[in-house]
Coordinates of C-alpha atoms in Angstrom, one line a residue:
Chain Q
M29 CA 0.0 0.0 0.0
K30 CA 2.9 2.3 0.9
K31 CA 4.5 1.5 -2.4
I32 CA 1.4 2.3 -4.4
F33 CA 1.0 5.6 -2.5
A34 CA 4.6 6.5 -3.3
V35 CA 4.1 5.7 -7.1
A36 CA 0.8 7.7 -7.2
L37 CA 2.4 10.6 -5.4
G38 CA 5.4 10.5 -7.8
I39 CA 3.1 10.5 -10.9
L40 CA 0.9 13.3 -9.5
T41 CA 3.8 15.5 -8.7
A42 CA 5.3 14.8 -12.2
I43 CA 2.0 15.9 -13.8
G44 CA 1.7 19.0 -11.6
G45 CA 5.3 19.9 -11.9
F46 CA 5.5 19.4 -15.6
L47 CA 4.3 22.9 -16.6
D48 CA 6.1 26.1 -16.0
I49 CA 5.7 29.7 -17.2
G50 CA 7.4 28.8 -20.5
D51 CA 5.0 26.0 -21.2
I52 CA 1.9 28.0 -20.2
V53 CA 2.8 31.1 -22.2
T54 CA 4.2 29.3 -25.3
N55 CA 1.3 26.9 -25.6
A56 CA -1.2 29.8 -25.2
V57 CA 0.6 31.9 -27.8
V58 CA 0.8 29.0 -30.3
G59 CA -2.9 28.1 -29.7
S60 CA -4.0 31.6 -30.3
R61 CA -2.0 32.0 -33.5
F62 CA -1.7 28.6 -35.1
G63 CA -4.6 26.6 -33.4
L64 CA -3.5 23.0 -32.8
S65 CA -1.3 22.8 -35.9
L66 CA 1.8 22.6 -33.7
A67 CA 0.4 19.9 -31.4
W68 CA 2.8 17.5 -32.9
V69 CA 5.7 19.4 -31.4
V70 CA 4.3 18.9 -27.9
V71 CA 4.1 15.2 -28.6
V72 CA 7.7 15.2 -29.9
G73 CA 8.9 17.3 -26.9
V74 CA 7.1 15.1 -24.3
I75 CA 8.6 11.9 -25.7
G76 CA 12.0 13.7 -25.8
I77 CA 11.9 14.8 -22.2
C78 CA 10.8 11.3 -21.2
V79 CA 13.8 9.8 -23.0
F80 CA 16.2 12.5 -21.5
A81 CA 14.9 12.3 -18.0
Q82 CA 14.7 8.6 -18.0
M83 CA 18.4 8.3 -19.1
S84 CA 19.6 11.0 -16.7
G85 CA 17.6 9.5 -13.7
R86 CA 19.1 6.1 -14.5
V87 CA 22.6 7.4 -14.8
A88 CA 22.2 9.2 -11.4
A89 CA 20.7 6.1 -9.7
V90 CA 23.4 3.8 -11.0
S91 CA 26.4 6.1 -10.5
G92 CA 25.2 8.3 -7.6
R93 CA 26.4 11.3 -9.6
A94 CA 24.5 14.1 -11.1
T95 CA 24.5 15.5 -14.7
F96 CA 27.1 18.2 -14.4
E97 CA 29.7 16.1 -12.6
I98 CA 29.4 13.7 -15.5
I99 CA 29.6 16.5 -18.1
R100 CA 32.8 17.8 -16.7
E101 CA 34.3 14.3 -16.4
R102 CA 33.3 13.4 -20.0
L103 CA 33.9 16.7 -21.8
G104 CA 36.9 17.9 -19.9
P105 CA 37.1 21.2 -17.9
R106 CA 37.4 23.5 -20.9
A107 CA 34.4 22.3 -23.0
A108 CA 32.5 21.8 -19.8
L109 CA 33.1 25.5 -18.9
A110 CA 31.5 26.6 -22.2
N111 CA 28.7 24.2 -21.4
L112 CA 28.4 25.6 -17.9
I113 CA 28.3 29.2 -19.0
A114 CA 25.6 28.5 -21.6
S115 CA 23.5 26.3 -19.2
F116 CA 23.9 28.7 -16.3
L117 CA 22.9 31.8 -18.2
I118 CA 19.8 30.1 -19.7
N119 CA 18.9 28.7 -16.3
L120 CA 19.2 32.2 -14.9
M121 CA 17.0 33.6 -17.6
T122 CA 14.4 30.8 -16.9
L123 CA 14.6 31.6 -13.1
T124 CA 13.9 35.3 -13.9
A125 CA 10.9 34.3 -16.0
E126 CA 9.5 32.0 -13.3
I127 CA 9.7 34.7 -10.6
G128 CA 8.1 37.1 -13.0
G129 CA 5.4 34.4 -13.7
I130 CA 4.6 34.2 -9.9
A131 CA 4.3 37.9 -9.8
L132 CA 2.1 38.1 -12.9
A133 CA -0.3 35.4 -11.5
L134 CA -0.6 37.3 -8.2
Q135 CA -1.2 40.5 -10.0
L136 CA -4.1 38.8 -11.8
A137 CA -5.6 37.8 -8.5
S138 CA -5.1 41.2 -6.8
S139 CA -4.7 43.8 -9.5
V140 CA -1.7 45.0 -7.5
H141 CA 1.1 45.7 -10.0
Y142 CA 3.4 42.8 -10.6
L143 CA 6.5 44.7 -9.8
L144 CA 5.3 45.0 -6.2
W145 CA 4.9 41.2 -6.1
V146 CA 8.4 40.5 -7.5
P147 CA 10.4 41.1 -4.3
L148 CA 7.9 39.1 -2.2
A149 CA 8.0 36.2 -4.7
A150 CA 11.9 36.2 -4.7
I151 CA 12.0 36.2 -0.9
A152 CA 9.5 33.4 -0.7
V153 CA 11.5 31.3 -3.2
W154 CA 14.7 31.8 -1.1
L155 CA 12.9 31.1 2.2
V156 CA 11.5 27.8 0.9
I157 CA 14.8 26.8 -0.4
W158 CA 16.5 27.7 2.8
R159 CA 14.0 26.1 5.2
V160 CA 11.9 23.5 3.6
R161 CA 12.9 19.9 3.0
F162 CA 13.5 18.8 -0.6
T163 CA 10.8 16.1 -0.7
T164 CA 8.2 18.4 1.0
M165 CA 9.0 21.2 -1.4
E166 CA 8.8 19.0 -4.5
N167 CA 5.6 17.3 -3.5
V168 CA 3.7 20.4 -2.4
A169 CA 4.5 22.4 -5.5
G170 CA 3.7 19.4 -7.7
L171 CA 0.4 18.6 -6.0
V172 CA -0.9 22.2 -5.9
G173 CA 0.3 22.5 -9.6
L174 CA -2.3 19.9 -10.4
A175 CA -4.8 22.7 -10.3
L176 CA -3.8 23.4 -13.9
I177 CA -6.0 20.5 -14.8
G178 CA -8.5 23.4 -14.8
F179 CA -7.4 24.0 -18.4
A180 CA -8.5 20.5 -19.5
V181 CA -11.8 21.1 -17.6
A182 CA -12.2 24.5 -19.3
L183 CA -11.7 22.8 -22.7
F184 CA -14.5 20.4 -22.1
L185 CA -16.8 23.1 -20.7
L186 CA -16.2 25.2 -23.8
G187 CA -17.8 22.4 -25.9
P188 CA -15.5 22.8 -28.8
D189 CA -16.0 21.4 -32.3
W190 CA -13.7 18.4 -31.9
E191 CA -13.7 17.8 -35.6
T192 CA -12.2 21.2 -36.2
L193 CA -9.6 20.7 -33.5
G194 CA -8.8 17.3 -35.0
R195 CA -8.4 18.9 -38.4
Q196 CA -6.0 21.5 -37.0
V197 CA -3.9 18.7 -35.4
L198 CA -3.7 16.6 -38.6
H199 CA -3.5 19.2 -41.3
H200 CA -0.6 21.5 -40.4
G201 CA -2.0 24.3 -42.5
L202 CA -0.7 27.8 -41.9
P203 CA -3.2 30.6 -41.1
D204 CA -3.3 33.3 -43.8
T205 CA -1.9 35.9 -41.4
E206 CA 1.3 33.8 -40.4
K207 CA 4.5 33.1 -42.2
A208 CA 6.2 29.7 -42.5
T209 CA 9.3 31.0 -40.7
T210 CA 7.1 32.1 -37.7
Y211 CA 5.5 28.7 -37.6
W212 CA 8.9 27.0 -37.4
F213 CA 10.2 29.6 -34.8
Y214 CA 7.3 28.6 -32.6
A215 CA 7.9 24.9 -33.3
V216 CA 11.4 25.4 -31.9
A217 CA 10.1 27.5 -29.0
L218 CA 7.5 24.8 -28.1
F219 CA 10.2 22.1 -28.2
G220 CA 12.5 24.2 -26.0
A221 CA 9.6 24.8 -23.5
A222 CA 9.0 21.0 -23.3
M223 CA 12.7 20.1 -23.0
T224 CA 14.2 22.7 -20.8
P225 CA 17.7 21.7 -19.6
Y226 CA 17.0 22.8 -16.0
E227 CA 14.4 20.0 -15.7
V228 CA 17.2 17.4 -16.3
F229 CA 19.7 19.1 -13.9
F230 CA 17.0 19.1 -11.3
F231 CA 15.8 15.6 -12.0
S232 CA 19.3 14.0 -11.9
S233 CA 20.5 16.1 -8.9
G234 CA 17.2 15.4 -7.1
A235 CA 17.8 11.7 -7.6
V236 CA 21.1 12.1 -5.7
E237 CA 19.4 14.3 -3.1
E238 CA 16.8 11.6 -2.5
G239 CA 19.4 8.8 -2.5
W240 CA 18.0 6.8 -5.4
T241 CA 19.5 3.4 -6.1
T242 CA 18.9 0.9 -8.9
K243 CA 15.9 -0.3 -6.8
D244 CA 14.1 3.0 -7.4
L245 CA 14.5 2.8 -11.2
A246 CA 11.0 1.2 -11.7
Q247 CA 9.3 4.0 -9.8
S248 CA 11.3 6.7 -11.5
R249 CA 10.4 5.2 -14.9
M250 CA 6.7 5.2 -13.9
N251 CA 6.8 8.8 -12.8
V252 CA 8.4 9.9 -16.1
L253 CA 6.5 7.7 -18.5
V254 CA 3.1 8.3 -17.0
G255 CA 3.4 11.7 -15.3
F256 CA 5.1 13.6 -18.1
P257 CA 2.7 12.5 -20.9
L258 CA -0.2 13.5 -18.7
G259 CA 1.5 16.8 -18.1
G260 CA 1.8 17.1 -21.9
I261 CA -2.0 16.7 -22.2
L262 CA -2.3 19.8 -20.0
S263 CA 0.0 21.7 -22.4
L264 CA -2.2 20.7 -25.3
S265 CA -5.3 21.8 -23.3
I266 CA -3.9 25.3 -22.8
A267 CA -3.2 25.5 -26.6
A268 CA -6.7 24.1 -27.4
C269 CA -8.4 26.6 -25.1
A270 CA -6.7 29.4 -26.8
A271 CA -7.4 27.9 -30.2
V272 CA -11.2 27.7 -29.4
V273 CA -11.7 31.1 -27.9
L274 CA -8.8 33.4 -29.0
L275 CA -7.9 32.3 -32.5
P276 CA -11.3 33.0 -34.0
Q277 CA -11.2 36.6 -32.6
A278 CA -7.6 37.1 -33.9
I279 CA -6.4 37.7 -30.3
A280 CA -2.7 36.7 -30.3
V281 CA -1.6 36.1 -26.7
T282 CA 1.0 38.5 -25.3
S283 CA 0.1 38.5 -21.6
L284 CA -1.0 36.1 -18.9
S285 CA -4.2 38.0 -18.5
Q286 CA -5.2 36.9 -22.0
V287 CA -4.3 33.2 -21.3
V288 CA -7.1 33.1 -18.7
L289 CA -9.8 34.6 -20.9
P290 CA -10.9 31.1 -22.3
V291 CA -10.9 29.7 -18.8
V292 CA -13.2 32.4 -17.5
E293 CA -15.4 32.0 -20.6
A294 CA -15.7 28.3 -19.7
G295 CA -15.9 28.2 -15.9
G296 CA -16.3 31.7 -14.5
K297 CA -14.7 32.9 -11.3
L298 CA -14.3 29.5 -9.7
L299 CA -12.2 28.1 -12.5
L300 CA -10.3 31.4 -12.7
A301 CA -9.3 31.0 -9.0
V302 CA -8.3 27.4 -9.6
I303 CA -6.1 28.3 -12.5
I304 CA -4.4 31.2 -10.7
V305 CA -3.6 28.9 -7.8
G306 CA -2.2 26.4 -10.4
V307 CA -0.1 29.0 -12.2
V308 CA 1.3 30.3 -8.9
A309 CA 2.2 26.7 -7.8
A310 CA 3.6 25.8 -11.2
T311 CA 5.8 28.9 -11.5
F312 CA 6.8 28.8 -7.8
G313 CA 7.8 25.1 -8.2
A314 CA 9.8 25.9 -11.4
A315 CA 11.4 28.9 -9.6
L316 CA 12.6 26.5 -6.9
E317 CA 13.8 24.0 -9.4
T318 CA 15.7 26.6 -11.5
T319 CA 17.2 28.2 -8.3
L320 CA 18.4 24.8 -7.2
S321 CA 19.6 23.9 -10.7
A322 CA 21.8 27.1 -10.6
G323 CA 23.4 25.9 -7.4
Y324 CA 23.7 22.3 -8.6
T325 CA 25.4 23.2 -11.9
L326 CA 28.0 25.6 -10.5
A327 CA 28.7 23.4 -7.4
Q328 CA 29.0 20.2 -9.4
F329 CA 31.3 21.8 -12.0
N330 CA 33.6 23.2 -9.3
G331 CA 33.5 20.2 -7.0
W332 CA 31.9 22.1 -4.1
S333 CA 29.8 20.5 -1.5
W334 CA 26.2 20.6 -2.6
G335 CA 22.6 19.4 -1.9
K336 CA 19.7 20.3 0.3
F337 CA 20.3 17.1 2.3
R338 CA 23.3 19.0 3.8
R339 CA 22.9 21.9 6.2
P340 CA 23.5 25.3 4.6
A341 CA 26.7 25.7 6.6
Q342 CA 28.0 22.5 5.1
A343 CA 27.2 23.7 1.5
A344 CA 27.8 27.4 1.9
R345 CA 28.9 28.1 -1.7
F346 CA 26.0 26.1 -3.1
H347 CA 23.5 28.2 -1.0
L348 CA 25.4 31.5 -1.8
T349 CA 25.1 30.8 -5.5
M350 CA 21.4 30.3 -5.2
I351 CA 21.0 33.5 -3.2
I352 CA 22.9 35.5 -5.7
C353 CA 20.9 34.0 -8.6
V354 CA 17.6 35.0 -6.9
I355 CA 18.9 38.5 -6.4
V356 CA 20.1 38.8 -10.0
G357 CA 16.7 37.5 -11.2
L358 CA 15.0 40.0 -8.9
G359 CA 17.2 42.8 -10.2
V360 CA 16.5 42.1 -13.8
L361 CA 12.8 42.1 -13.2
L362 CA 12.9 45.3 -11.3
T363 CA 14.3 47.1 -14.4
G364 CA 10.8 46.7 -15.8
V365 CA 11.7 44.1 -18.5
D366 CA 8.5 42.2 -19.6
P367 CA 8.5 38.8 -17.9
I368 CA 6.7 37.3 -20.8
K369 CA 9.4 38.5 -23.2
V370 CA 12.0 36.9 -20.9
T371 CA 10.0 33.7 -20.9
E372 CA 9.7 33.6 -24.7
L373 CA 13.5 34.1 -25.1
S374 CA 14.3 31.6 -22.4
V375 CA 12.5 28.8 -24.1
V376 CA 14.2 29.5 -27.4
F377 CA 17.7 29.6 -25.8
S378 CA 16.8 26.4 -23.9
A379 CA 16.5 24.8 -27.4
V380 CA 19.9 26.3 -28.3
A381 CA 21.7 24.8 -25.3
L382 CA 20.0 21.4 -25.3
P383 CA 22.6 19.4 -27.2
L384 CA 25.2 20.4 -24.6
T385 CA 23.5 18.5 -21.9
Y386 CA 21.8 15.8 -23.9
L387 CA 24.9 14.4 -25.6
P388 CA 27.0 13.6 -22.5
I389 CA 24.0 11.9 -20.9
L390 CA 23.5 9.8 -24.0
I391 CA 27.2 8.9 -24.1
I392 CA 27.2 7.8 -20.4
A393 CA 23.9 5.9 -20.7
N394 CA 25.5 3.9 -23.5
D395 CA 28.7 3.2 -21.6
P396 CA 28.6 -0.4 -20.3
Q397 CA 31.6 0.2 -18.0
Y398 CA 29.7 2.9 -16.3
M399 CA 26.2 1.6 -16.4
G400 CA 26.7 -2.2 -16.2
E401 CA 23.5 -4.1 -16.8
H402 CA 21.5 -0.7 -16.8
V403 CA 23.2 0.4 -20.1
N404 CA 20.8 1.6 -22.9
G405 CA 19.2 -1.2 -24.8
S406 CA 19.2 -1.1 -28.6
A407 CA 15.6 0.3 -28.8
M408 CA 16.5 3.1 -26.4
N409 CA 19.6 3.8 -28.4
V410 CA 17.6 4.2 -31.6
V411 CA 15.2 6.6 -29.9
G412 CA 18.1 8.4 -28.2
M413 CA 20.0 8.9 -31.5
A414 CA 16.9 10.0 -33.3
Y415 CA 16.4 12.7 -30.6
L416 CA 20.0 13.8 -30.8
V417 CA 19.4 14.6 -34.5
V418 CA 16.1 16.5 -33.6
I419 CA 17.8 18.4 -30.8
V420 CA 20.8 19.4 -32.9
V421 CA 18.5 20.6 -35.8
A422 CA 16.3 22.6 -33.3
S423 CA 19.4 24.1 -31.7
L424 CA 21.0 25.1 -35.0
A425 CA 17.7 26.6 -36.3
A426 CA 16.7 28.5 -33.2
I427 CA 18.9 31.6 -33.5
P428 CA 18.4 32.2 -37.3
L429 CA 14.7 31.8 -36.8
L430 CA 14.8 34.2 -33.9
L431 CA 16.5 36.8 -36.0
I432 CA 14.5 36.3 -39.2
T433 CA 11.1 36.5 -37.4
G434 CA 12.0 39.2 -34.9
A435 CA 11.4 36.8 -32.1
G436 CA 8.1 35.6 -33.6
S437 CA 6.4 38.9 -34.0
Chain B
M30 CA 44.3 32.2 -16.9
S31 CA 45.7 31.3 -20.3
S32 CA 44.3 32.9 -23.5
S33 CA 43.0 29.5 -24.7
A34 CA 41.1 29.0 -21.4
R35 CA 39.3 32.3 -22.0
W36 CA 37.9 31.5 -25.4
P37 CA 34.6 30.0 -24.3
A38 CA 33.7 33.0 -22.2
R39 CA 34.8 35.4 -25.0
S40 CA 32.8 33.5 -27.7
V41 CA 29.7 33.3 -25.6
T42 CA 30.0 37.1 -24.7
A43 CA 30.4 37.9 -28.4
T44 CA 27.5 35.8 -29.5
V45 CA 25.2 37.4 -26.8
M46 CA 26.3 40.9 -27.9
I47 CA 25.6 40.2 -31.6
L48 CA 22.2 38.8 -30.7
I49 CA 21.3 41.8 -28.5
V50 CA 22.3 44.2 -31.3
A51 CA 20.5 42.2 -34.0
L52 CA 17.3 41.9 -31.9
T53 CA 17.2 45.6 -30.9
S54 CA 18.1 46.9 -34.4
G55 CA 15.0 45.3 -35.9
C56 CA 16.5 42.6 -38.1
G57 CA 13.1 41.0 -38.3
G58 CA 11.4 44.1 -39.8
S59 CA 10.2 44.1 -43.4
G60 CA 8.8 47.4 -44.7
A61 CA 6.5 50.2 -43.8
R62 CA 3.2 48.5 -44.7
A63 CA 4.2 45.3 -42.8
D64 CA 5.0 47.4 -39.7
L65 CA 1.7 49.3 -39.9
A66 CA -0.2 46.1 -40.5
Q67 CA 1.5 44.5 -37.5
S68 CA 0.7 47.4 -35.2
L69 CA -3.0 47.4 -36.3
K70 CA -3.2 43.7 -35.7
E71 CA -1.8 44.0 -32.2
T72 CA -4.2 46.9 -31.5
H73 CA -7.2 44.9 -32.7
A74 CA -6.1 42.0 -30.5
A75 CA -5.8 44.3 -27.5
L76 CA -9.2 45.9 -28.0
R77 CA -10.9 42.5 -28.5
S78 CA -9.2 41.2 -25.3
V79 CA -10.6 44.1 -23.2
E80 CA -14.0 43.8 -24.9
T81 CA -14.1 40.1 -24.0
A82 CA -13.0 40.7 -20.5
L83 CA -15.6 43.4 -20.0
Q84 CA -18.3 41.2 -21.4
Q85 CA -17.3 38.5 -19.0
L86 CA -17.5 41.0 -16.1
D87 CA -20.9 42.1 -17.3
H88 CA -22.1 38.5 -17.1
G89 CA -20.6 38.1 -13.6
R90 CA -18.2 35.5 -14.8
T91 CA -14.9 37.2 -13.8
T92 CA -13.4 39.5 -11.2
R93 CA -12.9 43.2 -11.5
A94 CA -9.2 42.7 -10.6
A95 CA -8.7 40.3 -13.6
V96 CA -10.4 42.8 -16.0
Q97 CA -8.3 45.7 -14.7
V98 CA -5.1 43.7 -15.3
T99 CA -6.3 42.8 -18.8
A100 CA -7.0 46.5 -19.5
E101 CA -3.5 47.6 -18.2
D102 CA -1.7 44.9 -20.2
M103 CA -3.6 45.8 -23.3
A104 CA -2.9 49.5 -22.9
D105 CA 0.8 48.6 -22.8
Q106 CA 0.4 46.5 -25.9
I107 CA -1.2 49.3 -27.8
G108 CA 1.6 51.6 -26.5
T109 CA 4.1 49.2 -28.1
A110 CA 2.2 49.2 -31.4
Q111 CA 2.2 53.0 -31.3
R112 CA 6.0 53.1 -30.7
R113 CA 6.6 50.8 -33.6
I114 CA 4.7 53.3 -35.9
V115 CA 6.8 56.2 -34.5
T116 CA 9.9 54.4 -35.8
T117 CA 8.4 53.4 -39.2
S118 CA 9.8 55.4 -42.1
A119 CA 7.5 56.1 -45.1
D120 CA 9.0 56.3 -48.6
T121 CA 6.0 57.6 -50.5
G122 CA 3.2 60.2 -50.0
E123 CA 0.7 57.3 -49.8
E124 CA 2.7 55.6 -47.1
R125 CA 3.0 58.8 -45.1
E126 CA -0.8 59.3 -45.3
L127 CA -1.4 55.7 -44.2
R128 CA 1.1 56.1 -41.4
Q129 CA -0.8 59.1 -40.2
R130 CA -4.1 57.4 -40.3
C131 CA -2.7 54.4 -38.4
Q132 CA -1.2 56.8 -35.7
L133 CA -4.6 58.5 -35.2
T134 CA -6.5 55.2 -35.1
I135 CA -4.2 53.6 -32.7
A136 CA -4.1 56.7 -30.5
S137 CA -7.9 56.7 -30.3
A138 CA -7.8 52.9 -29.5
L139 CA -5.5 53.7 -26.6
V140 CA -7.8 56.4 -25.4
A141 CA -10.7 53.9 -25.4
V142 CA -8.7 51.4 -23.4
Q143 CA -7.5 54.0 -20.9
D144 CA -11.1 55.2 -20.5
A145 CA -12.1 51.6 -19.8
E146 CA -9.3 51.3 -17.2
D147 CA -10.6 54.5 -15.5
D148 CA -14.2 53.3 -15.6
L149 CA -13.1 50.0 -14.0
A150 CA -11.1 51.7 -11.3
A151 CA -14.1 54.0 -10.5
S152 CA -16.5 51.0 -10.7
T153 CA -18.4 52.9 -13.4
A154 CA -17.8 50.5 -16.3
S155 CA -21.1 50.5 -18.4
P156 CA -22.4 49.5 -21.8
S157 CA -21.0 52.8 -23.1
T158 CA -17.5 51.7 -22.1
L159 CA -17.9 48.6 -24.2
A160 CA -19.5 50.6 -27.0
R161 CA -16.4 52.9 -27.2
L162 CA -14.1 49.9 -27.4
E163 CA -16.2 48.4 -30.2
A164 CA -16.2 51.6 -32.1
A165 CA -12.4 51.9 -31.8
D166 CA -12.1 48.3 -33.0
R167 CA -14.3 48.9 -36.1
H168 CA -12.1 51.9 -36.9
V169 CA -9.0 49.8 -36.6
A170 CA -10.5 47.2 -38.9
S171 CA -11.4 49.8 -41.6
V172 CA -7.8 51.2 -41.6
A173 CA -6.4 47.7 -41.6
T174 CA -8.3 47.1 -44.9
L175 CA -6.5 50.2 -46.4
V176 CA -3.1 48.9 -45.3
G177 CA -3.8 45.6 -46.9
E178 CA -4.7 43.5 -43.8
P179 CA -7.8 41.3 -44.2

């Protein structure tokens, strides 16, 4: 019974913790501009993050070492430094976007300007990281984040024409008002939103924090293979809600307040409240994960003592890194930069940096000396190599598409 | 630190600088009409968003706070559309005339949204608030036709 409860809890937190501000905003933007014609990217992205997380979780459970330690060992200090700089900056950008997301959601609930919420959100993130146990933090954010199921409920309440939605999914036709380059720009952005590198840093380092061993692999596999696809369905629900309500009115989403218009249309104030709670939980959970990931990457690269299972005094530089990152994110937001713009850029740059973290994990997961009997099977290798190609293509296309489309405008 | 050890940091910094310059210098732009059309499209989307939110409030389906935030966000969006037109250069007399019409139309749309914001803050939002937004939206649609937007 205890085992079943643990598996169910893991799956639920994986669903609730799957979405962050990048997923919420990008799916809503895409739904409002392209309908469900980019739904295939969500499917590709969800399978990709399942492959990536499953491999990195397995490597962490077998070796007891997290992603960045392995990257440094495999690539050498110089190449790993370039990897660290890119990953760290993108993680910082994502952290900034998540703190901004918390503030925007609280603004929606209170109409108090988001800049007044930003310092409170940043302090709350730091306090939770400082005081709350890893497992409690992960489970509470994931479970409350389940409130985002409200998007799926909203979709059913809207009573859409399922045939039209189905046609949008199957025929990847471009709306008259959009260009092909913009379509592909958002395809890359959506892929980057589904496969953000911080998720893998957090997942593999979390495995070490929780002391996973090979005995935990089955449960980890269940969490990933059941929880993430169900989280992907929530992503599609957000896009579908926007496609049903906003696309016909030519409302292209540029703010969080527009994302909730379909929800209100469907379920009124009650569903609006549920979604705001869900967005706060999802962005707060992601802010915790990105803050921890910042500490993990730098500490693991430098060989510092790290982990929440240690007292702050025993991992002082790890905690100091996180505090500085939260302060930098806070400082960036207080300049008045639009958190939604930061979010849109962070998902694109996530796609750019993805090969840097994916390749070392794929190499290690294939190394029989390192992995023993838990080395990648041939089926997993075929999928893993296919995703390496997809990831490299997305990474190479991201910046040219960003420049050609003027960041998708 | 040796010079070879510094290359990753240098190349990352150079790439970031190039990207910032490219993004802020409008590499994605493509002509006066395209800029005008884009600004009108964004203004229309902003007006429709506020209209939708006000209708939801009128039917008791949403909160005043959420509608206020929508109106503030959309005023910002129209402001961005307005700034784009300020930096749009026109090569012909026809383009200059179109630009002026777009400026006036977007300015009146901004006034309609700001009025809605004030009405919401004073709790005096009424059918006339919505009617002003709808009128501004119709005006945007008619100018968009001239620019070449469907």
